[in-house]
GROMACS .gro file of C-alpha atoms in nm:
model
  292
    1UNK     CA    1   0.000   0.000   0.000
    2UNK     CA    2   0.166   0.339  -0.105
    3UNK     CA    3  -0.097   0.573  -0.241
    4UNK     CA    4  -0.289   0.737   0.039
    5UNK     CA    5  -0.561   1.028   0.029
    6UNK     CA    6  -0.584   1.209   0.371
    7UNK     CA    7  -0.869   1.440   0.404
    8UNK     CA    8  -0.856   1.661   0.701
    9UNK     CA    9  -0.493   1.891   0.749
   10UNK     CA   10  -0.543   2.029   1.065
   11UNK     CA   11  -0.315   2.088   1.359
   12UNK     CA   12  -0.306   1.727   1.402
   13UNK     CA   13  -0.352   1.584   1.009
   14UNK     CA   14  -0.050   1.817   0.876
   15UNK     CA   15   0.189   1.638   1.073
   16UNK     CA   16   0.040   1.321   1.052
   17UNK     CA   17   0.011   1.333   0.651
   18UNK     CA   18   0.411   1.466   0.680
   19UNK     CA   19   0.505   1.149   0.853
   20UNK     CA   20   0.348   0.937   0.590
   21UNK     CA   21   0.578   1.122   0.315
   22UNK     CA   22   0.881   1.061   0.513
   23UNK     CA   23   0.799   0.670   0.559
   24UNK     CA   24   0.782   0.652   0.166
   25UNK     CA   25   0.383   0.708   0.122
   26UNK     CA   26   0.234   0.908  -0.186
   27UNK     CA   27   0.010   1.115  -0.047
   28UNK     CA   28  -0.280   1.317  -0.219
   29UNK     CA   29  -0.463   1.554   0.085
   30UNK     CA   30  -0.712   1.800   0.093
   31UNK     CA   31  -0.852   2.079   0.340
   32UNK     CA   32  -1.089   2.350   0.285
   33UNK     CA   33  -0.730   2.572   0.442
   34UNK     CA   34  -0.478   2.634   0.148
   35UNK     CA   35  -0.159   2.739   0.377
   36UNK     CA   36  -0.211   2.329   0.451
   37UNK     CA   37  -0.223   2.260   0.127
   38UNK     CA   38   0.059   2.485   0.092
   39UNK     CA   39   0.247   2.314   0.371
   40UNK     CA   40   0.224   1.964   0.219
   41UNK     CA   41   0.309   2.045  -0.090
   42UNK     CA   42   0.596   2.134   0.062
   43UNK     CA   43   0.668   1.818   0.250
   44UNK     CA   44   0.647   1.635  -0.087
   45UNK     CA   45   0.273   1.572  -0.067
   46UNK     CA   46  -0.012   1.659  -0.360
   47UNK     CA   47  -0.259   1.896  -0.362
   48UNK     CA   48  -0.640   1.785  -0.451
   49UNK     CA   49  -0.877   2.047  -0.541
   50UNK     CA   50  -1.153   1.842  -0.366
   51UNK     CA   51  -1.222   1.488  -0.183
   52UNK     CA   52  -1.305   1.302  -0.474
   53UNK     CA   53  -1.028   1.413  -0.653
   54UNK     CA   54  -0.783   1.299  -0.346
   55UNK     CA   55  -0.929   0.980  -0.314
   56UNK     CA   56  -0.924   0.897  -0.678
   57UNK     CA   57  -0.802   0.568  -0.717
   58UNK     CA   58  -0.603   0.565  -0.374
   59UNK     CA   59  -0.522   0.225  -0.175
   60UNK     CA   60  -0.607   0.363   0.185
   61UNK     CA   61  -0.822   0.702   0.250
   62UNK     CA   62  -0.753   0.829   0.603
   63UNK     CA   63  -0.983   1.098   0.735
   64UNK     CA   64  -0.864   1.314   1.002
   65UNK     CA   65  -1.192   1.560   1.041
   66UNK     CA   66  -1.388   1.702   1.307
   67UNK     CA   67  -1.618   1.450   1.354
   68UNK     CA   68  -1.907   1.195   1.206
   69UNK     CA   69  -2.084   1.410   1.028
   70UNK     CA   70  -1.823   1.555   0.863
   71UNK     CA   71  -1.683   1.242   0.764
   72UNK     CA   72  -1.989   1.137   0.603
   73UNK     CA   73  -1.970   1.450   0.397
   74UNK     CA   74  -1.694   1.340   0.261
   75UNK     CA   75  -1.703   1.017   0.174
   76UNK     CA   76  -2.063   1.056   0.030
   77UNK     CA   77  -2.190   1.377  -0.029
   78UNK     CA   78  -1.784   1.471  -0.172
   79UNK     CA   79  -1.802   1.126  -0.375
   80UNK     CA   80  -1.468   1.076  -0.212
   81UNK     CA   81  -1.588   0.672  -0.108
   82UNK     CA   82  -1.648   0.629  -0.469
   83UNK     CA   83  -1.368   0.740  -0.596
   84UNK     CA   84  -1.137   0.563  -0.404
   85UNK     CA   85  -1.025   0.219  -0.559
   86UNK     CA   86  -1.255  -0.056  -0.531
   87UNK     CA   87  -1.163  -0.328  -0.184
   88UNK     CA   88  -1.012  -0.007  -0.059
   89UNK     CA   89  -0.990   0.095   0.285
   90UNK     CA   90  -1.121   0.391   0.422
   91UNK     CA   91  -0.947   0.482   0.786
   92UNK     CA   92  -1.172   0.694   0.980
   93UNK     CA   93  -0.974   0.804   1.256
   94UNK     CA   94  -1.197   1.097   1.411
   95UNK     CA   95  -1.330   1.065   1.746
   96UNK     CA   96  -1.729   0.985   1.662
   97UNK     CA   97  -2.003   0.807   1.845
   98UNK     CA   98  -1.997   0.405   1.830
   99UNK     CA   99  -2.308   0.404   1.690
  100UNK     CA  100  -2.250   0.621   1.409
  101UNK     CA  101  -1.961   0.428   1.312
  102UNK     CA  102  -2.171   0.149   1.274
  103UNK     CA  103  -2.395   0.363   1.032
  104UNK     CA  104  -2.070   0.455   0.840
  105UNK     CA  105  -1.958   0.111   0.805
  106UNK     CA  106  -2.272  -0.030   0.647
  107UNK     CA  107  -2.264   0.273   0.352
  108UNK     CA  108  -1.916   0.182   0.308
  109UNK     CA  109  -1.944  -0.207   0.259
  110UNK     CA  110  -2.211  -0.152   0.037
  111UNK     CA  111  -2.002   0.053  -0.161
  112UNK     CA  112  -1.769  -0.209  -0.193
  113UNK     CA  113  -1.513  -0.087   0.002
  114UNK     CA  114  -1.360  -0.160   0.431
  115UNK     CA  115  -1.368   0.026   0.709
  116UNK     CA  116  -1.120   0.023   0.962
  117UNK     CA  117  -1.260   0.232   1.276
  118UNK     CA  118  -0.890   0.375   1.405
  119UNK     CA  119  -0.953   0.663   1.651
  120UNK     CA  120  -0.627   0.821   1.792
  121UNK     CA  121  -0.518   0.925   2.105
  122UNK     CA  122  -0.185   1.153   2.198
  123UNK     CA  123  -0.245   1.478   2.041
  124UNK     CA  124  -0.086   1.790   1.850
  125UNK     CA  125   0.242   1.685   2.020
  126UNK     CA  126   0.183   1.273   1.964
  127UNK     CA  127   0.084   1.345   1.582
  128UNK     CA  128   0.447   1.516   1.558
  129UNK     CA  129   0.672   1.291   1.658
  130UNK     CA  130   0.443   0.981   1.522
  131UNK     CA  131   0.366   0.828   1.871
  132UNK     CA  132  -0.023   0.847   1.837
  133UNK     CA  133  -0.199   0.601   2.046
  134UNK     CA  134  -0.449   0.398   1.772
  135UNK     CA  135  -0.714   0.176   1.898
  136UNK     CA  136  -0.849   0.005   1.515
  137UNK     CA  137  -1.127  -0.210   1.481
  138UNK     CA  138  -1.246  -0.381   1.173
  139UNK     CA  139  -1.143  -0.725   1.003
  140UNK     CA  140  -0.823  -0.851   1.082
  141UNK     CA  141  -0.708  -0.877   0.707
  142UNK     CA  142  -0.846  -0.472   0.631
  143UNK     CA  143  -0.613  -0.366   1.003
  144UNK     CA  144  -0.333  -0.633   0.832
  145UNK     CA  145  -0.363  -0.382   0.508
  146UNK     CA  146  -0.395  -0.083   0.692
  147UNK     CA  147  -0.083  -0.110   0.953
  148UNK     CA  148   0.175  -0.016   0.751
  149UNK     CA  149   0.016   0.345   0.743
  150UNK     CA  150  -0.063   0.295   1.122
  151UNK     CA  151   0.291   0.210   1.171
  152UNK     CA  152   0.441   0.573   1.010
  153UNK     CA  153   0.194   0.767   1.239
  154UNK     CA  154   0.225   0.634   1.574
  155UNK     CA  155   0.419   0.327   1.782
  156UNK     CA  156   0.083   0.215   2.019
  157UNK     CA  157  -0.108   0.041   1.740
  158UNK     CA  158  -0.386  -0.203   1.885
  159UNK     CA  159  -0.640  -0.413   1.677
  160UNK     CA  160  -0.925  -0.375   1.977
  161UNK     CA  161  -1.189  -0.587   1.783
  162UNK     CA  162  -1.335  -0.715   1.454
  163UNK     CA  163  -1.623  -0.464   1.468
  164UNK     CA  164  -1.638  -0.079   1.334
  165UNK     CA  165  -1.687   0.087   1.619
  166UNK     CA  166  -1.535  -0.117   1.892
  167UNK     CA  167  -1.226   0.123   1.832
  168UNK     CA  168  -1.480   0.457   1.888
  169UNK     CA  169  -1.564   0.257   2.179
  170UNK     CA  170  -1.229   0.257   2.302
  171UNK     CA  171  -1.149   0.612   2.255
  172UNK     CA  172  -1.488   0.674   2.402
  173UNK     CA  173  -1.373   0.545   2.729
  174UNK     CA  174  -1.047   0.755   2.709
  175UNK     CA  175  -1.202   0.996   2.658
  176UNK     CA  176  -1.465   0.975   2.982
  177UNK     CA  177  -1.130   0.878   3.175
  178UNK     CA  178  -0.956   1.208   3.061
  179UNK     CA  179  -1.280   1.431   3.110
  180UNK     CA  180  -1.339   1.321   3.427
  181UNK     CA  181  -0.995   1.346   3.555
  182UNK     CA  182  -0.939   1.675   3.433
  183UNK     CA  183  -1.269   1.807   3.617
  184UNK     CA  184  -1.172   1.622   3.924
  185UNK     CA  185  -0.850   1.781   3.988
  186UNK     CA  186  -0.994   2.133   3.931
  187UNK     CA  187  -1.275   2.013   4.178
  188UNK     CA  188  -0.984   1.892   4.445
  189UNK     CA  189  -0.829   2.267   4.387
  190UNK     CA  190  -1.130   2.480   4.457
  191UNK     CA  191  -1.140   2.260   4.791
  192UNK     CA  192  -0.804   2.359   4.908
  193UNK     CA  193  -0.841   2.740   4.733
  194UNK     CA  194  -1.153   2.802   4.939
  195UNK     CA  195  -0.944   2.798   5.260
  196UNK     CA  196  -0.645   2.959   5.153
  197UNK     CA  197  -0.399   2.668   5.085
  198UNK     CA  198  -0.145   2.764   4.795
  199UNK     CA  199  -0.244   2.564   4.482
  200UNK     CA  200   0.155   2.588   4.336
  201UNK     CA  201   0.204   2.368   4.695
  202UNK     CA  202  -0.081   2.106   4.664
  203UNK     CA  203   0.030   2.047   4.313
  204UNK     CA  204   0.380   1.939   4.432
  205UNK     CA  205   0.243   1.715   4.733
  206UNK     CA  206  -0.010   1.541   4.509
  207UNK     CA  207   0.214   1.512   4.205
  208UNK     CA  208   0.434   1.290   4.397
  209UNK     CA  209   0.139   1.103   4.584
  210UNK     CA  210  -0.083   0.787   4.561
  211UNK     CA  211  -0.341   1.089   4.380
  212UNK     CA  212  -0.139   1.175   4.112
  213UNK     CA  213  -0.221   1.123   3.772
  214UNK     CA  214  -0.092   1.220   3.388
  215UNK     CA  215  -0.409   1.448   3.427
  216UNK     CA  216  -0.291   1.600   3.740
  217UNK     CA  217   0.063   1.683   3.640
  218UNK     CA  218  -0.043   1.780   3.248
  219UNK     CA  219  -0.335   2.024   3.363
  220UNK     CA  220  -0.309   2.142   3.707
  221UNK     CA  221  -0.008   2.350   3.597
  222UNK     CA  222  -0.202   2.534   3.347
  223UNK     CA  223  -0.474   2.549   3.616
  224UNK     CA  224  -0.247   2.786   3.815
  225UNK     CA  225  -0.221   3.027   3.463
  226UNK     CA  226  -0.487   3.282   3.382
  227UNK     CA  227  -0.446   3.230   2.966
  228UNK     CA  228  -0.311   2.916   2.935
  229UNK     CA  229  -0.166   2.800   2.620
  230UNK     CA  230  -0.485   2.624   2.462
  231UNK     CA  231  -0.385   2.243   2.323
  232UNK     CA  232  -0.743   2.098   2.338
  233UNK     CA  233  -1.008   2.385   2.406
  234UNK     CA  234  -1.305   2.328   2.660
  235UNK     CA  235  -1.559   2.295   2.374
  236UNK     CA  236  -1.371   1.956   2.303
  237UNK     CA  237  -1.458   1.785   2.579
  238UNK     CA  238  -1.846   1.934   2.579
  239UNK     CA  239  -1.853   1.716   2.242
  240UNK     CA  240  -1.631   1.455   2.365
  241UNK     CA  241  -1.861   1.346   2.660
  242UNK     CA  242  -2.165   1.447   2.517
  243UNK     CA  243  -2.058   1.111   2.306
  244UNK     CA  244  -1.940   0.931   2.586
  245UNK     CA  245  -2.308   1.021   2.732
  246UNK     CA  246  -2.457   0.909   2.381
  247UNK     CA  247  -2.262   0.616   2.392
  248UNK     CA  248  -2.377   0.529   2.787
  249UNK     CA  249  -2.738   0.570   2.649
  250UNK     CA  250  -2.722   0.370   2.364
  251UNK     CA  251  -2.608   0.048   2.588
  252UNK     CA  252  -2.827   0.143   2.857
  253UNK     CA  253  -2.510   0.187   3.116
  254UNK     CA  254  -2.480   0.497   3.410
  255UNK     CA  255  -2.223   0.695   3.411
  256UNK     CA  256  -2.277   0.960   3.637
  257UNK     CA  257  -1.935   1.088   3.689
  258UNK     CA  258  -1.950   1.148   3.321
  259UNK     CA  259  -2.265   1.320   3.295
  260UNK     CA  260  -2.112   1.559   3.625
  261UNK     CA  261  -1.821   1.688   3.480
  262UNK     CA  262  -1.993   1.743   3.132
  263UNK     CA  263  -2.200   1.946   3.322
  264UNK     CA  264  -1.869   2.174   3.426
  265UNK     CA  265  -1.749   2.191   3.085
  266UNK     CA  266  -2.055   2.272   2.935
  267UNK     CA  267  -2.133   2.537   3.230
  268UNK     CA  268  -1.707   2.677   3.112
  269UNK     CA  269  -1.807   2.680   2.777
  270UNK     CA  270  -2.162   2.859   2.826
  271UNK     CA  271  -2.026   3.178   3.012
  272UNK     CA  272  -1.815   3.221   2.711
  273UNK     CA  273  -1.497   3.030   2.764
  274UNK     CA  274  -1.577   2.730   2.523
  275UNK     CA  275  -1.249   2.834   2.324
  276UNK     CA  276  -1.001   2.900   2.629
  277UNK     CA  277  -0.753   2.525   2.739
  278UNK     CA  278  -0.983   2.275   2.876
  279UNK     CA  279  -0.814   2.316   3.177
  280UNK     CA  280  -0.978   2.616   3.247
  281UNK     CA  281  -1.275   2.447   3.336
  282UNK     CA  282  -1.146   2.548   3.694
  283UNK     CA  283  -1.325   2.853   3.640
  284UNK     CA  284  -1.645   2.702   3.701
  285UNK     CA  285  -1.555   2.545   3.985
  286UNK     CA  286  -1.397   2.867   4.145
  287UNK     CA  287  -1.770   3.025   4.030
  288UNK     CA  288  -1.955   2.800   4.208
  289UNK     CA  289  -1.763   2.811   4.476
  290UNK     CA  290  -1.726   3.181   4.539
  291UNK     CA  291  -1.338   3.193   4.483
  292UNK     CA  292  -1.187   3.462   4.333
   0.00000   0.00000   0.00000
């Protein structure tokens, strides 16, 4: 496999799509931004005027967009599904609702074509240096075809299950795990801030203790800032567990702690700081709380 489309050049796809190039890959992308266009061309990538025209006749299409619905836009209303050679594989590696993966994967083998559900996990900084986390369900024989691509963009590649959307699944619960951890620590700071302890303190005695966590020692820095760099905005994880939520509903389990610190994101996000680092969702918790 060496001809790969790859629809979607954000902060995360650019890199990816440049990782590909250096691991041999011909790659074809398109984004509605032309400086990313620009910037592949650059790394020895081609340009497509639209998703079609990327996908034409490509081995593996790998879509790094926003979320389901704009993956379905381009694989059906764009004609880019279609276009793409027939037994190819289309790698949707979004973060989107298990069940609309499902939905995906039907259109897709009726089109004659594979699926291989391959969310990611490690971010702006993972997609870099091509150490994404990425949790891929589907046939064994469509993941056999599509690791070689998996391989140039990150070194944690799992084949979770045999089933589209077992891998949205799996990012589904990293994703409650991170929400939830995130909220918790800012919830564990407004305790100690409401009597006065120094939060730069409590983040070095809990760093080091049975409490810490990646979460803790990632975000509770940035906590402590009043403009944070932003490298995944609040709004993210509104739409994040409103999926994990989605996902809880659709197999009739609770998940309460889910549903709580939603809540706190979505309360961030609706006094107006939806685009400010997620860790900010402090905010709401020094709001509720009366801290200044």
């Amino acid at each position: 496999m060496t001809r790969v489309a790859f629809v979607g050049l954000g902060a995360m796809g650019l890199p990816m799509a440049s990782n590909l190039l250096s691991n041999g890959f011909a790659v074809t992308g398109y984004d509605l931004n032309a400086k990313a266009l620009d910037a592949l061309e650059s790394a020895g990538g081609k340009r497509a005027t639209d998703a079609a025209s990327a996908a034409s006749g490509a081995d593996i299409l790998i879509l790094m967009v926003v979320n389901a619905a704009q993956a379905e836009a381009v694989l059906f209303e764009g004609r880019a599904l279609e276009a793409l050679r027939p037994d190819g594989v289309v790698a949707l590696m979004a973060t989107c609702p298990p069940s609309a993966v499902g939905t995906i994967n039907d259109r897709v083998l009726k089109a004659g074509r594979w699926l291989i559900d391959s969310p990611v996990s490690g971010g702006v900084a993972g997609a870099k240096a091509a150490t994404l986390t990425i949790m891929a369900a589907g046939p064994k024989d469509t993941f056999d075809e599509a690791k070689p691509a998996f391989d140039a963009l990150g070194d944690k590649v799992f084949h979770v299950g045999e089933n589209p959307g077992q891998g949205a699944m799996v990012k589904t619960v990293n994703q409650l795990l991170c929400g939830v951890h995130i909220a918790v620590v800012a919830e564990a700071f407004a305790l100690a801030a409401k009597v006065g302890v120094d939060l730069r303190i409590l983040l070095e005695i809990m760093s080091g203790s049975s409490a810490s966590s990646w979460m803790l020692k990632d975000r509770g820095p940035r906590m402590l800032e009043a403009e944070p760099e932003v490298t995944s905005a609040v709004d993210i994880f509104v739409k994040d567990l409103g999926i994990v939520l989605d996902a809880g509903r659709d197999v009739k389990a609770a998940l309460p702690l889910a549903a709580a610190a939603q809540q706190m994101f979505l309360a961030t996000s609706g006094r107006g700081d939806g685009s400010a680092d997620d860790s900010q969702v402090i905010r709401s918790y020094f709001t509720l709380n009366g801290i200044k």
